[in-house]
mmCIF file of C-alpha atoms in Angstrom:
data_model
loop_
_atom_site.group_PDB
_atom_site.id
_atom_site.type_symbol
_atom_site.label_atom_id
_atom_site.label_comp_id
_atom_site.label_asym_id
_atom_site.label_seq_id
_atom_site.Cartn_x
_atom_site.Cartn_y
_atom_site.Cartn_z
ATOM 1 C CA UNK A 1 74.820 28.256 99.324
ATOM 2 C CA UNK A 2 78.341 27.291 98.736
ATOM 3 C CA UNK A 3 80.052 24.925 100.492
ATOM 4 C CA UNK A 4 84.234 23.863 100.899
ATOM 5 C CA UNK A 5 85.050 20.436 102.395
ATOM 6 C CA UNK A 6 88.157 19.655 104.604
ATOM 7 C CA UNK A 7 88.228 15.878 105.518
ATOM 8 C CA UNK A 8 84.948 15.064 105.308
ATOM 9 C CA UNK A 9 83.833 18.497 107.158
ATOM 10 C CA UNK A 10 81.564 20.625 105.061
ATOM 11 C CA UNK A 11 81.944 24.355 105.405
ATOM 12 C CA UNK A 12 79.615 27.014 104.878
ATOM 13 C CA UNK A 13 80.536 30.392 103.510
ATOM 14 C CA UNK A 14 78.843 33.039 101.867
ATOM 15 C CA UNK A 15 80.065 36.191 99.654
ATOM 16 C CA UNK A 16 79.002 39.630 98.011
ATOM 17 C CA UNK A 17 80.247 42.373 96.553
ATOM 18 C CA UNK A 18 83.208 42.467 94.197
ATOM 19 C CA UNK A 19 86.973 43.630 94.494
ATOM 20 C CA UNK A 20 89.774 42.448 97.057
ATOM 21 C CA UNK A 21 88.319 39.584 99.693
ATOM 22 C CA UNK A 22 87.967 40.503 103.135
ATOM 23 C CA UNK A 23 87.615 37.650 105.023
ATOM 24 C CA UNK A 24 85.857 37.477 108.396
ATOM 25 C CA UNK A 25 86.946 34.855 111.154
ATOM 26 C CA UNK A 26 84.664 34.683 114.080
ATOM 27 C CA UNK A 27 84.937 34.363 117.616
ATOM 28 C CA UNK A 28 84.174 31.700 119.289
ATOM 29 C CA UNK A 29 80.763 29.660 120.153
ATOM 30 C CA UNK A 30 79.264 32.746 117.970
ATOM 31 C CA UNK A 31 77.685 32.673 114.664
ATOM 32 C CA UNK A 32 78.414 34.960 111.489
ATOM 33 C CA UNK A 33 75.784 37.312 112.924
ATOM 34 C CA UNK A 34 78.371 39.000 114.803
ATOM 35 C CA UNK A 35 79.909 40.370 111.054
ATOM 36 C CA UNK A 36 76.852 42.040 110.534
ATOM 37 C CA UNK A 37 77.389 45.651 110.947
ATOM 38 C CA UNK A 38 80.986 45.613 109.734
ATOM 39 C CA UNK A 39 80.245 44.150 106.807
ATOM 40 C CA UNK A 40 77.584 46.292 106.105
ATOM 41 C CA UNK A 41 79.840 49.591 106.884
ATOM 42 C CA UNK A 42 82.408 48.094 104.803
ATOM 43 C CA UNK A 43 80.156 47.360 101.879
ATOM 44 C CA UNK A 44 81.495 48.563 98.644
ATOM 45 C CA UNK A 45 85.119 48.005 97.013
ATOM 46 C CA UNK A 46 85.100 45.082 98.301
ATOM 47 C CA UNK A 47 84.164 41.588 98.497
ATOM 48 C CA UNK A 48 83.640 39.931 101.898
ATOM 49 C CA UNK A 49 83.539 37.078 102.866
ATOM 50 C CA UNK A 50 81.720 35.286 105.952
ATOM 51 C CA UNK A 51 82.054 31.632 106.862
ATOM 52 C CA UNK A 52 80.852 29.342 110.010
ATOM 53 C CA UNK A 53 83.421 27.314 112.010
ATOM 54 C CA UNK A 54 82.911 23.294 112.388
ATOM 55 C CA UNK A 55 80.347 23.245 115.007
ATOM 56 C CA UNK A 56 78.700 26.494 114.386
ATOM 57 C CA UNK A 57 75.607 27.979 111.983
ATOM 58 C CA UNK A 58 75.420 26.026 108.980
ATOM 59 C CA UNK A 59 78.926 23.703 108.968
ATOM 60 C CA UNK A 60 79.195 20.225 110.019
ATOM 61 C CA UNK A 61 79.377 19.340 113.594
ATOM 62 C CA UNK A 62 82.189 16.761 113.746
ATOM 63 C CA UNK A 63 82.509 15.344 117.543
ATOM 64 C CA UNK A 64 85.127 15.897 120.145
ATOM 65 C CA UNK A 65 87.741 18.766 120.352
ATOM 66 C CA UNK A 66 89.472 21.139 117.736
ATOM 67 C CA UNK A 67 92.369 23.076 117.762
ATOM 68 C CA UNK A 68 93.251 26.550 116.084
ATOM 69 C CA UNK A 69 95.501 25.041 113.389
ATOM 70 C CA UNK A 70 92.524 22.515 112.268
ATOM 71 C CA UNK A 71 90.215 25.721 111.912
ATOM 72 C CA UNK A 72 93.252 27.382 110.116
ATOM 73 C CA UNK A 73 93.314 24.598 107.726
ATOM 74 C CA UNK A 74 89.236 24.951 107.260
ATOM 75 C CA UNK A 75 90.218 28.457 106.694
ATOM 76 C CA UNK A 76 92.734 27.196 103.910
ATOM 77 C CA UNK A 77 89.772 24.903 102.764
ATOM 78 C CA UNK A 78 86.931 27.873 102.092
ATOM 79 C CA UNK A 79 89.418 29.936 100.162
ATOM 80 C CA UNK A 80 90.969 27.652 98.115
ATOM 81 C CA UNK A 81 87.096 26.322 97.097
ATOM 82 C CA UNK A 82 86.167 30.231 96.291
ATOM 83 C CA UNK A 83 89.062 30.265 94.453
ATOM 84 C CA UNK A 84 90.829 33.020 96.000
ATOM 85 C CA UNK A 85 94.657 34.327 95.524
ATOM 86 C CA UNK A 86 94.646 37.052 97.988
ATOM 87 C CA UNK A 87 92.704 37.473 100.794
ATOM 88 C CA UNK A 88 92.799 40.710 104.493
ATOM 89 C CA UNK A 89 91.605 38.268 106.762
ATOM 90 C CA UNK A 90 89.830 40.070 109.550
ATOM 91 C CA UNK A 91 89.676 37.906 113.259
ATOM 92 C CA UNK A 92 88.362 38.020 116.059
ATOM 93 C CA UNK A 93 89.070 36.034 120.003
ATOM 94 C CA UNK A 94 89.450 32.801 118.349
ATOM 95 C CA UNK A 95 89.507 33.664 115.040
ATOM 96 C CA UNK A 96 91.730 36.507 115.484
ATOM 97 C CA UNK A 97 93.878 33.118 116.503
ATOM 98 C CA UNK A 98 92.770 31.676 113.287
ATOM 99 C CA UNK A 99 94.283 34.101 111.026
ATOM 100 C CA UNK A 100 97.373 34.530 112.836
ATOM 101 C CA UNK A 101 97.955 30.594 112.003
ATOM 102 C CA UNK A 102 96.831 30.856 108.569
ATOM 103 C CA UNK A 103 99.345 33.679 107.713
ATOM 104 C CA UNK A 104 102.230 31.463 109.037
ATOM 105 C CA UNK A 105 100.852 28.491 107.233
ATOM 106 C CA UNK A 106 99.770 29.536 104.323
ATOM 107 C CA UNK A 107 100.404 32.328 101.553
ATOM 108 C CA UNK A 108 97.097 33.868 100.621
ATOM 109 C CA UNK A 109 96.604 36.473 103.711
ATOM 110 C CA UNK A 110 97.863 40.085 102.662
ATOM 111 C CA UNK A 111 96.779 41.967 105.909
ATOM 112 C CA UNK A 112 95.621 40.991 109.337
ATOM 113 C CA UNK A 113 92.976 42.811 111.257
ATOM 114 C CA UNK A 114 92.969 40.891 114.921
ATOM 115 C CA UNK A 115 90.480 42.284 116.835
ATOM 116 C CA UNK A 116 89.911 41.418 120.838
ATOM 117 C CA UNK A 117 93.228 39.300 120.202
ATOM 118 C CA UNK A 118 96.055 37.489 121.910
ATOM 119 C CA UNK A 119 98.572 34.638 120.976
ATOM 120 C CA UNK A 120 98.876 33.378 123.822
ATOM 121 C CA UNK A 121 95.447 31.621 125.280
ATOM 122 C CA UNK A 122 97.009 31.082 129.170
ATOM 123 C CA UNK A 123 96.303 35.152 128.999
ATOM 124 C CA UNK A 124 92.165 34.631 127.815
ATOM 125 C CA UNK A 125 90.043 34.970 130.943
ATOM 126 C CA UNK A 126 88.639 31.520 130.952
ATOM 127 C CA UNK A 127 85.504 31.945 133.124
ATOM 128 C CA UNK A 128 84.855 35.555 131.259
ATOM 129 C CA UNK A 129 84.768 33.140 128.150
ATOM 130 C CA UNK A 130 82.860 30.361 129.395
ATOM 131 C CA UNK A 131 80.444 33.406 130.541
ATOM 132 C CA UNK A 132 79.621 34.084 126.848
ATOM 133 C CA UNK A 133 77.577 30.852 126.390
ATOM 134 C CA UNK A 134 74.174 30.069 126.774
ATOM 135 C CA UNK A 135 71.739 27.358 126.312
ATOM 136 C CA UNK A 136 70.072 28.614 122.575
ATOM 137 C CA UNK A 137 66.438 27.997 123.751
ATOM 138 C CA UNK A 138 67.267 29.980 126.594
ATOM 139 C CA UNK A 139 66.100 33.703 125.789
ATOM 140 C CA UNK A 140 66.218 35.376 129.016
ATOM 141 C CA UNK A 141 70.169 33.207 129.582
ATOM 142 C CA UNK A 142 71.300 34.557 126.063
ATOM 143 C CA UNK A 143 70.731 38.206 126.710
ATOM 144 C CA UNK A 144 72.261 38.319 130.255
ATOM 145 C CA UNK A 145 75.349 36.044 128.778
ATOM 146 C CA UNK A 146 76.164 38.991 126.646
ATOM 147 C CA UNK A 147 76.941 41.124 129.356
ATOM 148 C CA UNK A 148 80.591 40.349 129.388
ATOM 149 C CA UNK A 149 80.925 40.523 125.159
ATOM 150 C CA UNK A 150 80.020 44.253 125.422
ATOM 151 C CA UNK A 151 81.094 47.079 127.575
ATOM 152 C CA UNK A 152 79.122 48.085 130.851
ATOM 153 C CA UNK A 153 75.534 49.494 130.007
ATOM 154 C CA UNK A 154 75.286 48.244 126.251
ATOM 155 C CA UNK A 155 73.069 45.787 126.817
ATOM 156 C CA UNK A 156 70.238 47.580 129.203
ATOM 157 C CA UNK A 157 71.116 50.436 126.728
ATOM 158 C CA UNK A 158 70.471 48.611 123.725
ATOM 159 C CA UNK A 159 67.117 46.341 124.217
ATOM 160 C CA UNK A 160 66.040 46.005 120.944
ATOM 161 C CA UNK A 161 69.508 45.414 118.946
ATOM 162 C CA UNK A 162 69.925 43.033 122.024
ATOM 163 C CA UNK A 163 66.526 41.540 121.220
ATOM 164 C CA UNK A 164 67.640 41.220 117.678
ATOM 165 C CA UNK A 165 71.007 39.716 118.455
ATOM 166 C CA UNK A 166 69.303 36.967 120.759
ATOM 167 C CA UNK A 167 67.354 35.769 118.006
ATOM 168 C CA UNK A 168 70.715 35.353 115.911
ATOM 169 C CA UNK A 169 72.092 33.403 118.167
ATOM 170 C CA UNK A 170 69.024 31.269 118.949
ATOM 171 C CA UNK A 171 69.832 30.150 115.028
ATOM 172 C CA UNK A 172 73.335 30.546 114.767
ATOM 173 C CA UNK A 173 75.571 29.839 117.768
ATOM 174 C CA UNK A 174 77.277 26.787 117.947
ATOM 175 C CA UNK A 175 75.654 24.450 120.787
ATOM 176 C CA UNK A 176 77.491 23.232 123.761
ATOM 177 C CA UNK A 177 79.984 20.539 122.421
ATOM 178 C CA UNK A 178 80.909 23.207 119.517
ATOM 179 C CA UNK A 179 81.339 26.204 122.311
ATOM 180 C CA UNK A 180 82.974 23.350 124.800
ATOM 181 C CA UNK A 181 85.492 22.551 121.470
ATOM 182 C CA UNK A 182 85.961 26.683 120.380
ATOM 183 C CA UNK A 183 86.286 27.467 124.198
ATOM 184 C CA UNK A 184 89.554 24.879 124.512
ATOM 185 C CA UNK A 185 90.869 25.771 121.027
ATOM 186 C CA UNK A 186 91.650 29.337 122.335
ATOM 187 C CA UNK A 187 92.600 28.773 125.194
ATOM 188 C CA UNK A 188 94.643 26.056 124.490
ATOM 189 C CA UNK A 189 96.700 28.057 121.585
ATOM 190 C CA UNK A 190 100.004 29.490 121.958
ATOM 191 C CA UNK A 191 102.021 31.229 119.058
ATOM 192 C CA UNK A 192 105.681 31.970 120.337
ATOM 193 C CA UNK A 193 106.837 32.391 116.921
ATOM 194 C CA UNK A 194 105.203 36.017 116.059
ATOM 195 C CA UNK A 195 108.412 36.824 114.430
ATOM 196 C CA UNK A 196 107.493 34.578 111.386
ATOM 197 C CA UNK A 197 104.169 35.897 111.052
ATOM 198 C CA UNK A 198 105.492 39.247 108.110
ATOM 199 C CA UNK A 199 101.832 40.396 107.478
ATOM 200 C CA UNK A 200 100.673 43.843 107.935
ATOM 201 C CA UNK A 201 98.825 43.576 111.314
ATOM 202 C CA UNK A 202 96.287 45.997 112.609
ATOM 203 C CA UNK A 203 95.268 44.512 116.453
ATOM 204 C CA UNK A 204 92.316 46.002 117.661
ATOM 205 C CA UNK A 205 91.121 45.521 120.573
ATOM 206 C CA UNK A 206 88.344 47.106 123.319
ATOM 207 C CA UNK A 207 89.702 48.504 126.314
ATOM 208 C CA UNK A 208 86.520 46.908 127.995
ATOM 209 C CA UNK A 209 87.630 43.502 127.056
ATOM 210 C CA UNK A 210 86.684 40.939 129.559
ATOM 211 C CA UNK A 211 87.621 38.246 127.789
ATOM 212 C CA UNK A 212 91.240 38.740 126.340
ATOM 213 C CA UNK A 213 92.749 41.866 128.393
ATOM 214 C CA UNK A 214 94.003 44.728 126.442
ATOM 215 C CA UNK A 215 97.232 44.397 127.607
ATOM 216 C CA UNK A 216 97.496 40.636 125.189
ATOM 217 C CA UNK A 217 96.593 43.465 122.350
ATOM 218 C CA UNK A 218 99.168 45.540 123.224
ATOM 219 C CA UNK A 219 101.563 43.057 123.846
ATOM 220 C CA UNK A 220 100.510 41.340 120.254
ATOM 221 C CA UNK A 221 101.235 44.405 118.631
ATOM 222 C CA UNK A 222 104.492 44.671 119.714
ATOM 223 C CA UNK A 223 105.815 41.302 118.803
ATOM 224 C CA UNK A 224 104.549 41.439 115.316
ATOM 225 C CA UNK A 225 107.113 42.630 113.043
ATOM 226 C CA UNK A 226 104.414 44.488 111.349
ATOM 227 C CA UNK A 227 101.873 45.310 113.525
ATOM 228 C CA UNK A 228 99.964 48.563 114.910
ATOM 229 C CA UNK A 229 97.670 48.752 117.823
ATOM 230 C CA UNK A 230 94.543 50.590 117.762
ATOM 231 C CA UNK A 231 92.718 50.753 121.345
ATOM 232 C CA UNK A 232 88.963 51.558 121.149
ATOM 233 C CA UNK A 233 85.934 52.330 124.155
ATOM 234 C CA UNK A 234 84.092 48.648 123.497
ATOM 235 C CA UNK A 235 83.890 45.117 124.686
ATOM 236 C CA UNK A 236 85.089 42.318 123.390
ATOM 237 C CA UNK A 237 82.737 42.209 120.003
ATOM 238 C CA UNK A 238 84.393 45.438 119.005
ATOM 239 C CA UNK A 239 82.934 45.059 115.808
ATOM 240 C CA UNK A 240 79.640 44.578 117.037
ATOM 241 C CA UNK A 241 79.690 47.373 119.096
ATOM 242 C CA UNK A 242 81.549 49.929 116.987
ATOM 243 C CA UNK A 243 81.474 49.128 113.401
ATOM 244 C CA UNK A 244 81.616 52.596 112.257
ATOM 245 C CA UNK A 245 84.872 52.634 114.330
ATOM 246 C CA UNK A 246 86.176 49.254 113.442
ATOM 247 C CA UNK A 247 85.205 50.192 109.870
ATOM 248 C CA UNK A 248 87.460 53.369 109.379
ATOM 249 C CA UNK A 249 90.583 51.673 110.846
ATOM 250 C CA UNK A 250 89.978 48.480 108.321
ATOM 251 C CA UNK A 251 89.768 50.995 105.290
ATOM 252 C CA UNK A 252 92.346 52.935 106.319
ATOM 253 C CA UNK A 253 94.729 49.388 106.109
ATOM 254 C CA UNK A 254 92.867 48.599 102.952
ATOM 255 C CA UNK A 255 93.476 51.765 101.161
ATOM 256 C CA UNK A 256 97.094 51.299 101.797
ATOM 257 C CA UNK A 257 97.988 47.638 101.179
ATOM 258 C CA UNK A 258 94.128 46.905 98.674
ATOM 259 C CA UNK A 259 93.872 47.877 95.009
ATOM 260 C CA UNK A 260 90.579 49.330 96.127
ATOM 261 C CA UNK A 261 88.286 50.590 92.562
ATOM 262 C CA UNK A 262 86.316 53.962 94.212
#
């Protein structure tokens, strides 16, 4: 189980497969769990890689708050320890934020996925957000907090993926100070500067986003010099609750700016 270090934070990632890195950035308060079914419809040309914020899964918990450019900098921290050049750093909510302040900080990102997106954290519903948590002995207060990460139905449609997702985050969510840290760190970001960030951008975002409107995707897409907006029927896990979807628009990006071996 490999870890990175930034200060004295430990950071724990995981990888498989071979090829170009794809890099996954979760959203806040939730674990890696939420990668799942992407990475397993992106399996192949391709090596991903999943990691856990400070405060969530299997990283250190350091006390009091964090901000996006720390996380961006434990970003900076896993790759450089897995020893990788290039990485398509895929986002999403916060660490759609994430990635956006890793490409203007650093030099390794050579696309951006941002999925369920915004620079701007005044325009993240914050009660829709605070919503998303729940206590993680709490069965019955997990399942009905999930209600606003997916679009209407998905969850009475969907008991036993729901079921399955419940016990994830029983495991892997970050408790209350990490969500209460995550939770401030997006909301409290701002990223006037879009101009500077050069990177290929795909935003993706759910039109059933109850979190971070679609109109922040939209809006993100046009002030990136190189972005393209790609609207999809889902929630705010997009890639939770479409990963065929999700997958097909991140291989289309790939084939175009990834040395991909098929």
């Amino acid at each position: 189980m490999p870890t990175a270090t930034n200060g004295d934070v430990e950071l724990y990632y995981e990888t498989a497969g071979t090829g170009p890195t794809v890099a996954f950035v979760e959203p806040a308060g939730y674990g890696a769990w939420c990668w799942s079914w992407l990475v397993d419809a992106l399996a192949g040309p391709v090596e991903t890689l999943v990691w856990d914020h400070r405060g969530t899964g299997r990283s250190d918990a350091p006390p009091g708050p964090c901000d996006v450019a720390t996380l961006a900098a434990d970003l900076e921290a896993v790759l450089a320890d897995h020893g990788t050049r290039t990485v398509h750093l895929v986002g999403a909510g916060l660490g759609g934020m994430v990635a956006l302040q890793h490409a203007r900080d650093h030099g390794r990102a050579a696309t951006l996925a941002l999925l369920g997106t915004t620079a701007d954290g005044s325009r993240v519903d914050a009660g829709a957000l605070r919503d998303l948590q729940a206590p993680r002995d709490d069965p019955d207060a997990l399942r009905s907090s999930l209600r606003d990460a997916f679009s209407p139905g998905i969850v009475e449609d969907h008991p036993e993926a729901v079921d399955r997702i419940v016990d994830w985050r029983a495991e892997d969510d970050a408790d209350s100070a990490g969500w209460e840290a995550q939770r401030g760190a997006m909301t409290d970001f701002a990223m006037p500067d879009l101009y500077e960030v050069t990177t290929p951008a795909l935003v993706v975002h759910g039109r059933h986003d109850a979190v971070v409107p679609v109109e922040a995707g939209q809006d993100l897409a046009e002030d990136l010099p190189r972005g393209t907006f790609d609207g999809i029927d889902a929630g705010h896990l997009v890639a939770a609750e479409e990963p065929a979807v999700v997958a097909d628009a991140l291989t289309g990006q790939l084939d175009e700016h990834a040395d991909l071996d098929r």
